[in-house]
């Protein structure tokens, strides 16, 4: 059985690189990519239950809704989803806030 995953990342190069790397793992299924937090929540809302990702890889800084806000909202609606934060920032406060929001 495949593990459903998703990616919320505003950088298209990073999205494409991530998707290419995931293809190397037959046990993983990339369900969707989102450009921002709003799009991520919309994608989740329209998925059938069996396609809801087990893990979402989440960028912290995105336009419209950042990753921390998105994790907070998504965790309230989908507590079974695990979030892994992706960031280039070496900012303890942002990372701590992401963990407080529910990231792993």
PDB file of C-alpha atoms in Angstrom, residues 16-97:
ATOM      1  CA  UNK A  16       9.519  19.940  -9.569  1.00  0.00           C
ATOM      2  CA  UNK A  17      12.672  18.696  -7.836  1.00  0.00           C
ATOM      3  CA  UNK A  18      10.600  17.253  -4.987  1.00  0.00           C
ATOM      4  CA  UNK A  19       8.238  15.501  -7.417  1.00  0.00           C
ATOM      5  CA  UNK A  20      11.167  13.989  -9.324  1.00  0.00           C
ATOM      6  CA  UNK A  21      12.778  12.695  -6.130  1.00  0.00           C
ATOM      7  CA  UNK A  22       9.497  11.159  -4.933  1.00  0.00           C
ATOM      8  CA  UNK A  23       9.197   9.157  -8.172  1.00  0.00           C
ATOM      9  CA  UNK A  24      12.275   7.199  -7.057  1.00  0.00           C
ATOM     10  CA  UNK A  25      10.250   5.708  -4.177  1.00  0.00           C
ATOM     11  CA  UNK A  26       7.483   3.428  -5.449  1.00  0.00           C
ATOM     12  CA  UNK A  27       5.924   3.234  -1.981  1.00  0.00           C
ATOM     13  CA  UNK A  28       5.150   7.004  -2.043  1.00  0.00           C
ATOM     14  CA  UNK A  29       2.322   8.678  -3.958  1.00  0.00           C
ATOM     15  CA  UNK A  30       2.397  12.462  -4.447  1.00  0.00           C
ATOM     16  CA  UNK A  31      -1.286  13.385  -4.218  1.00  0.00           C
ATOM     17  CA  UNK A  32      -0.945  17.127  -4.831  1.00  0.00           C
ATOM     18  CA  UNK A  33       1.335  20.138  -4.757  1.00  0.00           C
ATOM     19  CA  UNK A  34       0.130  23.553  -3.616  1.00  0.00           C
ATOM     20  CA  UNK A  35       1.615  26.998  -4.169  1.00  0.00           C
ATOM     21  CA  UNK A  36       0.420  28.388  -0.826  1.00  0.00           C
ATOM     22  CA  UNK A  37      -1.494  27.541   2.323  1.00  0.00           C
ATOM     23  CA  UNK A  38      -4.910  28.475   0.956  1.00  0.00           C
ATOM     24  CA  UNK A  39      -4.437  26.193  -2.025  1.00  0.00           C
ATOM     25  CA  UNK A  40      -3.250  23.379   0.253  1.00  0.00           C
ATOM     26  CA  UNK A  41      -6.388  23.631   2.403  1.00  0.00           C
ATOM     27  CA  UNK A  42      -8.591  23.725  -0.700  1.00  0.00           C
ATOM     28  CA  UNK A  43      -6.899  20.623  -2.098  1.00  0.00           C
ATOM     29  CA  UNK A  44      -7.464  18.801   1.188  1.00  0.00           C
ATOM     30  CA  UNK A  45     -11.100  19.842   1.322  1.00  0.00           C
ATOM     31  CA  UNK A  46     -11.858  18.270  -2.061  1.00  0.00           C
ATOM     32  CA  UNK A  47      -9.999  14.981  -1.595  1.00  0.00           C
ATOM     33  CA  UNK A  48     -11.821  11.719  -0.944  1.00  0.00           C
ATOM     34  CA  UNK A  49     -10.953  10.293   2.456  1.00  0.00           C
ATOM     35  CA  UNK A  50      -8.730   7.524   1.043  1.00  0.00           C
ATOM     36  CA  UNK A  51      -6.495  10.089  -0.701  1.00  0.00           C
ATOM     37  CA  UNK A  52      -5.900  12.406   2.269  1.00  0.00           C
ATOM     38  CA  UNK A  53      -2.102  12.529   2.681  1.00  0.00           C
ATOM     39  CA  UNK A  54      -0.440  10.869   5.627  1.00  0.00           C
ATOM     40  CA  UNK A  55       2.368  13.456   5.397  1.00  0.00           C
ATOM     41  CA  UNK A  56       2.484  16.993   4.008  1.00  0.00           C
ATOM     42  CA  UNK A  57       5.845  18.627   3.413  1.00  0.00           C
ATOM     43  CA  UNK A  58       5.278  22.301   4.191  1.00  0.00           C
ATOM     44  CA  UNK A  59       7.318  25.370   3.305  1.00  0.00           C
ATOM     45  CA  UNK A  60       7.234  27.980   6.083  1.00  0.00           C
ATOM     46  CA  UNK A  61       7.310  31.106   3.911  1.00  0.00           C
ATOM     47  CA  UNK A  62       4.646  31.220   1.191  1.00  0.00           C
ATOM     48  CA  UNK A  63       2.417  33.971  -0.175  1.00  0.00           C
ATOM     49  CA  UNK A  64      -1.231  34.336   0.927  1.00  0.00           C
ATOM     50  CA  UNK A  65      -0.934  31.936   3.888  1.00  0.00           C
ATOM     51  CA  UNK A  66       2.344  30.788   5.377  1.00  0.00           C
ATOM     52  CA  UNK A  67       3.151  27.252   6.456  1.00  0.00           C
ATOM     53  CA  UNK A  68       2.692  27.825  10.184  1.00  0.00           C
ATOM     54  CA  UNK A  69      -0.836  29.192   9.728  1.00  0.00           C
ATOM     55  CA  UNK A  70      -1.636  26.384   7.314  1.00  0.00           C
ATOM     56  CA  UNK A  71      -0.442  23.701   9.724  1.00  0.00           C
ATOM     57  CA  UNK A  72      -2.556  25.191  12.536  1.00  0.00           C
ATOM     58  CA  UNK A  73      -5.708  25.195  10.408  1.00  0.00           C
ATOM     59  CA  UNK A  74      -5.090  21.815   8.796  1.00  0.00           C
ATOM     60  CA  UNK A  75      -4.291  20.099  12.117  1.00  0.00           C
ATOM     61  CA  UNK A  76      -7.662  21.238  13.478  1.00  0.00           C
ATOM     62  CA  UNK A  77      -9.442  19.654  10.500  1.00  0.00           C
ATOM     63  CA  UNK A  78      -7.133  16.694   9.816  1.00  0.00           C
ATOM     64  CA  UNK A  79      -5.371  15.683  13.048  1.00  0.00           C
ATOM     65  CA  UNK A  80      -4.121  12.455  11.452  1.00  0.00           C
ATOM     66  CA  UNK A  81      -1.866  14.304   8.981  1.00  0.00           C
ATOM     67  CA  UNK A  82       1.817  14.663   9.855  1.00  0.00           C
ATOM     68  CA  UNK A  83       3.598  17.830   8.764  1.00  0.00           C
ATOM     69  CA  UNK A  84       7.283  18.088   7.940  1.00  0.00           C
ATOM     70  CA  UNK A  85       8.561  21.646   7.623  1.00  0.00           C
ATOM     71  CA  UNK A  86      10.861  22.648   4.783  1.00  0.00           C
ATOM     72  CA  UNK A  87      12.782  25.879   5.191  1.00  0.00           C
ATOM     73  CA  UNK A  88      16.045  27.579   4.366  1.00  0.00           C
ATOM     74  CA  UNK A  89      15.696  29.831   7.409  1.00  0.00           C
ATOM     75  CA  UNK A  90      17.955  29.250  10.380  1.00  0.00           C
ATOM     76  CA  UNK A  91      15.470  30.997  12.634  1.00  0.00           C
ATOM     77  CA  UNK A  92      14.764  29.198  15.897  1.00  0.00           C
ATOM     78  CA  UNK A  93      11.568  31.174  16.518  1.00  0.00           C
ATOM     79  CA  UNK A  94       9.987  30.178  13.185  1.00  0.00           C
ATOM     80  CA  UNK A  95      10.965  26.564  13.657  1.00  0.00           C
ATOM     81  CA  UNK A  96       9.657  26.569  17.244  1.00  0.00           C
ATOM     82  CA  UNK A  97       6.373  28.144  16.056  1.00  0.00           C
TER      83      UNK A  97
END
